[in-house]
PDB file of C-alpha atoms in Angstrom:
ATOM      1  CA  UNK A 498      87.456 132.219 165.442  1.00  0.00           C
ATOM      2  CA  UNK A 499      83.926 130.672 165.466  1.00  0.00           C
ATOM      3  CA  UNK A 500      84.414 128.583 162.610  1.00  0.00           C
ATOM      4  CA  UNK A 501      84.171 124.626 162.783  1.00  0.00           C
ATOM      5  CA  UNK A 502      87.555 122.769 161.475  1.00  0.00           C
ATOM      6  CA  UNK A 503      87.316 121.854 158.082  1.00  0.00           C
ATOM      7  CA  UNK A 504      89.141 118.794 158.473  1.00  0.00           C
ATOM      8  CA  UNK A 505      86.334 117.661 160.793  1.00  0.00           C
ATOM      9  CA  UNK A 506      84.189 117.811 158.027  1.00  0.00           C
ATOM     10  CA  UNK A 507      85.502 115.374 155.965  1.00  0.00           C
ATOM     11  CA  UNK A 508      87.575 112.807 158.069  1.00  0.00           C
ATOM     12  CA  UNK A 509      85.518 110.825 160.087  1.00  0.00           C
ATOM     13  CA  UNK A 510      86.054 110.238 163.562  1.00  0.00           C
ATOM     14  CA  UNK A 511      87.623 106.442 164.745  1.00  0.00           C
ATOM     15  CA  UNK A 512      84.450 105.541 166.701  1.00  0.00           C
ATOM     16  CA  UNK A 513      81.826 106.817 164.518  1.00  0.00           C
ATOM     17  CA  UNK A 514      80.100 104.836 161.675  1.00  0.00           C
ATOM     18  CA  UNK A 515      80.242 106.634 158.176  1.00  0.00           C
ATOM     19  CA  UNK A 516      76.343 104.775 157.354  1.00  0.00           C
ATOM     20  CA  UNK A 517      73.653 103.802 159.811  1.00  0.00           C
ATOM     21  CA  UNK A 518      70.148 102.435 158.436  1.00  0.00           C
ATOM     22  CA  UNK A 519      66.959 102.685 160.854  1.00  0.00           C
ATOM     23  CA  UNK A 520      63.620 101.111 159.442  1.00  0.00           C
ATOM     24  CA  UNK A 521      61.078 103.502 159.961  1.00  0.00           C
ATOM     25  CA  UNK A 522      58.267 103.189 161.932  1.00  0.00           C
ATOM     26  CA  UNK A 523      55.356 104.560 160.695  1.00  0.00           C
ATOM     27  CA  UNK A 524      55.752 103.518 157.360  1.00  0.00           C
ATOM     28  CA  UNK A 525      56.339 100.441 155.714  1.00  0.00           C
ATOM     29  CA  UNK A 526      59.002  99.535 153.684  1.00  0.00           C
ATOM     30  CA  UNK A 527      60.811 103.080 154.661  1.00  0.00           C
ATOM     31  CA  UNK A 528      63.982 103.744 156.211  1.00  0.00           C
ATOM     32  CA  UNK A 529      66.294 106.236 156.573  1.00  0.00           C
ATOM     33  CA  UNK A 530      70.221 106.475 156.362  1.00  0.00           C
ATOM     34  CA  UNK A 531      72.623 108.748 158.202  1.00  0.00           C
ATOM     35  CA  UNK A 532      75.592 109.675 156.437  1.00  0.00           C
ATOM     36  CA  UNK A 533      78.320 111.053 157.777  1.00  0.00           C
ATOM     37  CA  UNK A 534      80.731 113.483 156.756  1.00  0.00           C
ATOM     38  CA  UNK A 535      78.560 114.012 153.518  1.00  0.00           C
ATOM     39  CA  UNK A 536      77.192 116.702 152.107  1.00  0.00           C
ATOM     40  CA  UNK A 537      74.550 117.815 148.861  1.00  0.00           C
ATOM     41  CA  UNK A 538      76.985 116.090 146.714  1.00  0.00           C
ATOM     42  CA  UNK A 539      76.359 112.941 147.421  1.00  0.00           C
ATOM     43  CA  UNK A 540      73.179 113.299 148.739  1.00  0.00           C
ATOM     44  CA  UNK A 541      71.573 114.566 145.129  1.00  0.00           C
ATOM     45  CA  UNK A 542      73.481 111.860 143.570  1.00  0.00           C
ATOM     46  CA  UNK A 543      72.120 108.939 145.515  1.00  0.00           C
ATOM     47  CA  UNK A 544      68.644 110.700 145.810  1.00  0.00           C
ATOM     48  CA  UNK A 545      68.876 111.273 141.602  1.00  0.00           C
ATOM     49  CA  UNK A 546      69.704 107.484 141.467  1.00  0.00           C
ATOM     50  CA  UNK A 547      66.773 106.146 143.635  1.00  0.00           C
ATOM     51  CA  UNK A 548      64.411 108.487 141.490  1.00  0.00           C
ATOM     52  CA  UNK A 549      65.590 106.180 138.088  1.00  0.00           C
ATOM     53  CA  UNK A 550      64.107 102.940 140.128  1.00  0.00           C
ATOM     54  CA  UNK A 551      60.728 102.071 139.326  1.00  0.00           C
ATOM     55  CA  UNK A 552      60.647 100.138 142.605  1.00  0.00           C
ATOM     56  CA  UNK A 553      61.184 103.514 144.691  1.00  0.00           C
ATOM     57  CA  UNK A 554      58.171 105.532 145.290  1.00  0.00           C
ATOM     58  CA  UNK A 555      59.932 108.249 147.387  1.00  0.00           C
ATOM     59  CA  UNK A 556      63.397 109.221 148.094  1.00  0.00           C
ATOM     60  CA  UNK A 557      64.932 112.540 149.837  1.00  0.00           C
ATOM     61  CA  UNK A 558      67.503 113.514 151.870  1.00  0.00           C
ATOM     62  CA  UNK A 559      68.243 116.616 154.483  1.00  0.00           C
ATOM     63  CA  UNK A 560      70.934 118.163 155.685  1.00  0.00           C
ATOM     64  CA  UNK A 561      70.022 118.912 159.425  1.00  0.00           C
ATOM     65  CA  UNK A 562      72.381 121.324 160.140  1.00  0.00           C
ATOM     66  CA  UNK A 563      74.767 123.137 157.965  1.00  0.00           C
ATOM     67  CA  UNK A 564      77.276 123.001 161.141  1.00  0.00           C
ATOM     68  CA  UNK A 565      77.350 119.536 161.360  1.00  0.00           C
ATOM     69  CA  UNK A 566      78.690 117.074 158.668  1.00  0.00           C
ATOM     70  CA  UNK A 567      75.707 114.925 158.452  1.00  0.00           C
ATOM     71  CA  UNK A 568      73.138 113.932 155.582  1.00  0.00           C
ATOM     72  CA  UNK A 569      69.860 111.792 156.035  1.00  0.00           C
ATOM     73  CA  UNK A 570      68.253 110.140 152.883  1.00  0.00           C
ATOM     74  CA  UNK A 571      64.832 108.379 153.243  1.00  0.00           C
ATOM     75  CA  UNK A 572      63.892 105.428 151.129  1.00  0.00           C
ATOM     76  CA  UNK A 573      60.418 104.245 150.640  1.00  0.00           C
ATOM     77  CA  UNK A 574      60.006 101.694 148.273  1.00  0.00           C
ATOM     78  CA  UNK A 575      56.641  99.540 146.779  1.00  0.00           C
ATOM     79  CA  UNK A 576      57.733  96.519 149.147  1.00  0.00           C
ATOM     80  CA  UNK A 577      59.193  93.335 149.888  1.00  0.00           C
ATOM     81  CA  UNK A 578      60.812  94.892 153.144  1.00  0.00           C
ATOM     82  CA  UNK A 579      59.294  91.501 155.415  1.00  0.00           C
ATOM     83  CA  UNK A 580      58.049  88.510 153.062  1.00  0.00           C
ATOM     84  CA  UNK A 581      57.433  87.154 149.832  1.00  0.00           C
ATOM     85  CA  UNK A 582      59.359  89.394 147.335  1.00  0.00           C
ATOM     86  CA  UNK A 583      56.963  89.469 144.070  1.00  0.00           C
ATOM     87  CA  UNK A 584      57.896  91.204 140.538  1.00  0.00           C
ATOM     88  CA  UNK A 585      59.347  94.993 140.884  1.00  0.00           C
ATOM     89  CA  UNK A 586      59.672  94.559 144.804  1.00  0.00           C
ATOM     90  CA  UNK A 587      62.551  95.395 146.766  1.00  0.00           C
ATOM     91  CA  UNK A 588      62.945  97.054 150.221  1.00  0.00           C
ATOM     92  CA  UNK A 589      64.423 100.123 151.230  1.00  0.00           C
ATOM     93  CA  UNK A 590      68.070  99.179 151.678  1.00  0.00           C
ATOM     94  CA  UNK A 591      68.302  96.964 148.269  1.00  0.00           C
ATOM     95  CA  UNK A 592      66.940 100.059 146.806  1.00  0.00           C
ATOM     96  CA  UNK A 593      70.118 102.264 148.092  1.00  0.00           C
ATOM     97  CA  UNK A 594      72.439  99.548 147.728  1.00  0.00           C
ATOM     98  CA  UNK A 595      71.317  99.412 143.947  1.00  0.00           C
ATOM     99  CA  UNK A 596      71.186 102.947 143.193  1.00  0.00           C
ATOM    100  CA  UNK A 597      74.979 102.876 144.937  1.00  0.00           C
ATOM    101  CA  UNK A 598      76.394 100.160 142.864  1.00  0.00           C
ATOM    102  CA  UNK A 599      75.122 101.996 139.608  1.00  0.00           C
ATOM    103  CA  UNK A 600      76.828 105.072 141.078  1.00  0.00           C
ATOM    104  CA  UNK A 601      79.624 103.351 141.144  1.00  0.00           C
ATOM    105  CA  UNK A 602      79.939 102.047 137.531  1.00  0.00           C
ATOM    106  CA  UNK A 603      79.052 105.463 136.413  1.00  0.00           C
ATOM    107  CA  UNK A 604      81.749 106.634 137.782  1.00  0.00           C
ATOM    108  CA  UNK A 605      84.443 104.067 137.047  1.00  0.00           C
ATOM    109  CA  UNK A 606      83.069 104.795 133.029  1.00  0.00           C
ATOM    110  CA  UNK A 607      83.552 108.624 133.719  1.00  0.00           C
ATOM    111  CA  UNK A 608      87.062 107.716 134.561  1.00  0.00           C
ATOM    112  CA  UNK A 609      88.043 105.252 132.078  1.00  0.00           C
ATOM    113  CA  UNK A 610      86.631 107.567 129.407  1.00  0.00           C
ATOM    114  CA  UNK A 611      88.659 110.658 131.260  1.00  0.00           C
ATOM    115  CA  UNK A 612      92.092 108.258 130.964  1.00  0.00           C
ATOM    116  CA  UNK A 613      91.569 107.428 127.094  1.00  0.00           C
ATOM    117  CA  UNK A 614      89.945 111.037 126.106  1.00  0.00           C
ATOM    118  CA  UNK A 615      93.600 112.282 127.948  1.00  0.00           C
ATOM    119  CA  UNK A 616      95.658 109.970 126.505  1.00  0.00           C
ATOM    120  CA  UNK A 617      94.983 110.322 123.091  1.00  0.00           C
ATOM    121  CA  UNK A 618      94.797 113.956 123.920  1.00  0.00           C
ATOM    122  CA  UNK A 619      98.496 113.441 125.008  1.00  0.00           C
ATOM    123  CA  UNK A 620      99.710 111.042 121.990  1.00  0.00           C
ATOM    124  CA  UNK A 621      98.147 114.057 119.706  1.00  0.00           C
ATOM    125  CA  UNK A 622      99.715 117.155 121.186  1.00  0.00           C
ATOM    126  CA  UNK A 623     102.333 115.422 122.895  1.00  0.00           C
ATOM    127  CA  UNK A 624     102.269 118.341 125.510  1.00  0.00           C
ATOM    128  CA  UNK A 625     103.285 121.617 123.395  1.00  0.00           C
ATOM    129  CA  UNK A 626     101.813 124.075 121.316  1.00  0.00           C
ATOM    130  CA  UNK A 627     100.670 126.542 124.097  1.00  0.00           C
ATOM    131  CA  UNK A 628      96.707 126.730 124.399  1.00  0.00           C
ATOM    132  CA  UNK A 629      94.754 126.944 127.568  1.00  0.00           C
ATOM    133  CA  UNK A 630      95.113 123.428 128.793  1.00  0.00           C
ATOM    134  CA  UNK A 631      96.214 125.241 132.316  1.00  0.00           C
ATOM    135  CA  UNK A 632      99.540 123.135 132.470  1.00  0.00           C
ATOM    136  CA  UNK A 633     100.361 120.088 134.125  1.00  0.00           C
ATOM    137  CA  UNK A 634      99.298 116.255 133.976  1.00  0.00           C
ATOM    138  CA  UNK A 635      96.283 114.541 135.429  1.00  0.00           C
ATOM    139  CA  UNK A 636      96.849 114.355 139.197  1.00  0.00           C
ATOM    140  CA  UNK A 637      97.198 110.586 138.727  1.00  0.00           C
ATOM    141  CA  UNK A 638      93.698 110.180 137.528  1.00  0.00           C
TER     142      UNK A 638
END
């Protein structure tokens, strides 16, 4: 069959690197990072995220190839990539590293709201009376 293994796309190789930043060159205070083994799932996330900073005047990111398991976001922000850092300035890669962190305590609310909306769920029904709950626990969420 002609069909790339799907565990390629999601395990990534020993010697590769799953983030790479190059500065760009024709712009300032641009970059772009390759992400590997990523798809539009992340990629709208972190490109959603770096739209909320005031600091980022363009973000966007590509998937080159639908073959190959590999997303590019570009960054440009309002400055600060190579000098004084004044109010509302940051470069490129504080921008993404920002909009990651608050990714990240989005989701770890998410989850702790998922545990305590289950287990109360759990203390109420105590796991009877039919419905369409689909069976089974959480899958260790």
């Amino acid at each position: 069959m002609n069909q790339p293994d799907r565990y390629e796309r999601f395990v990534l190789p020993e010697h590769a690197k799953k983030l790479e930043y190059v500065a760009d060159t024709k712009l300032e205070n641009a970059g772009t990072y390759t992400v590997e083994r990523e798809d539009h799932t992340l990629g709208n996330l972190v490109r959603m995220q770096l739209h909320r900073d005031p600091a980022v005047l363009f973000s966007g990111y590509r998937i080159p190839h639908p073959l190959e398991p590999r997303m590019l976001i570009k960054v440009q922000t309002i400055g600060a990539s190579a000098g004084a850092k004044r109010e509302g300035e940051k470069g490129p890669q504080e921008a993404f590293t920002d909009a990651v962190k608050a990714l990240q305590g989005e989701y770890a609310e998410l989850r702790s709201k998922m545990a305590d909306a289950l287990a109360v769920k759990e203390m109420e029904g105590g796991g009877g009376g039919g419905g369409s709950s689909g069976g089974g626990g959480g899958g260790g969420y």
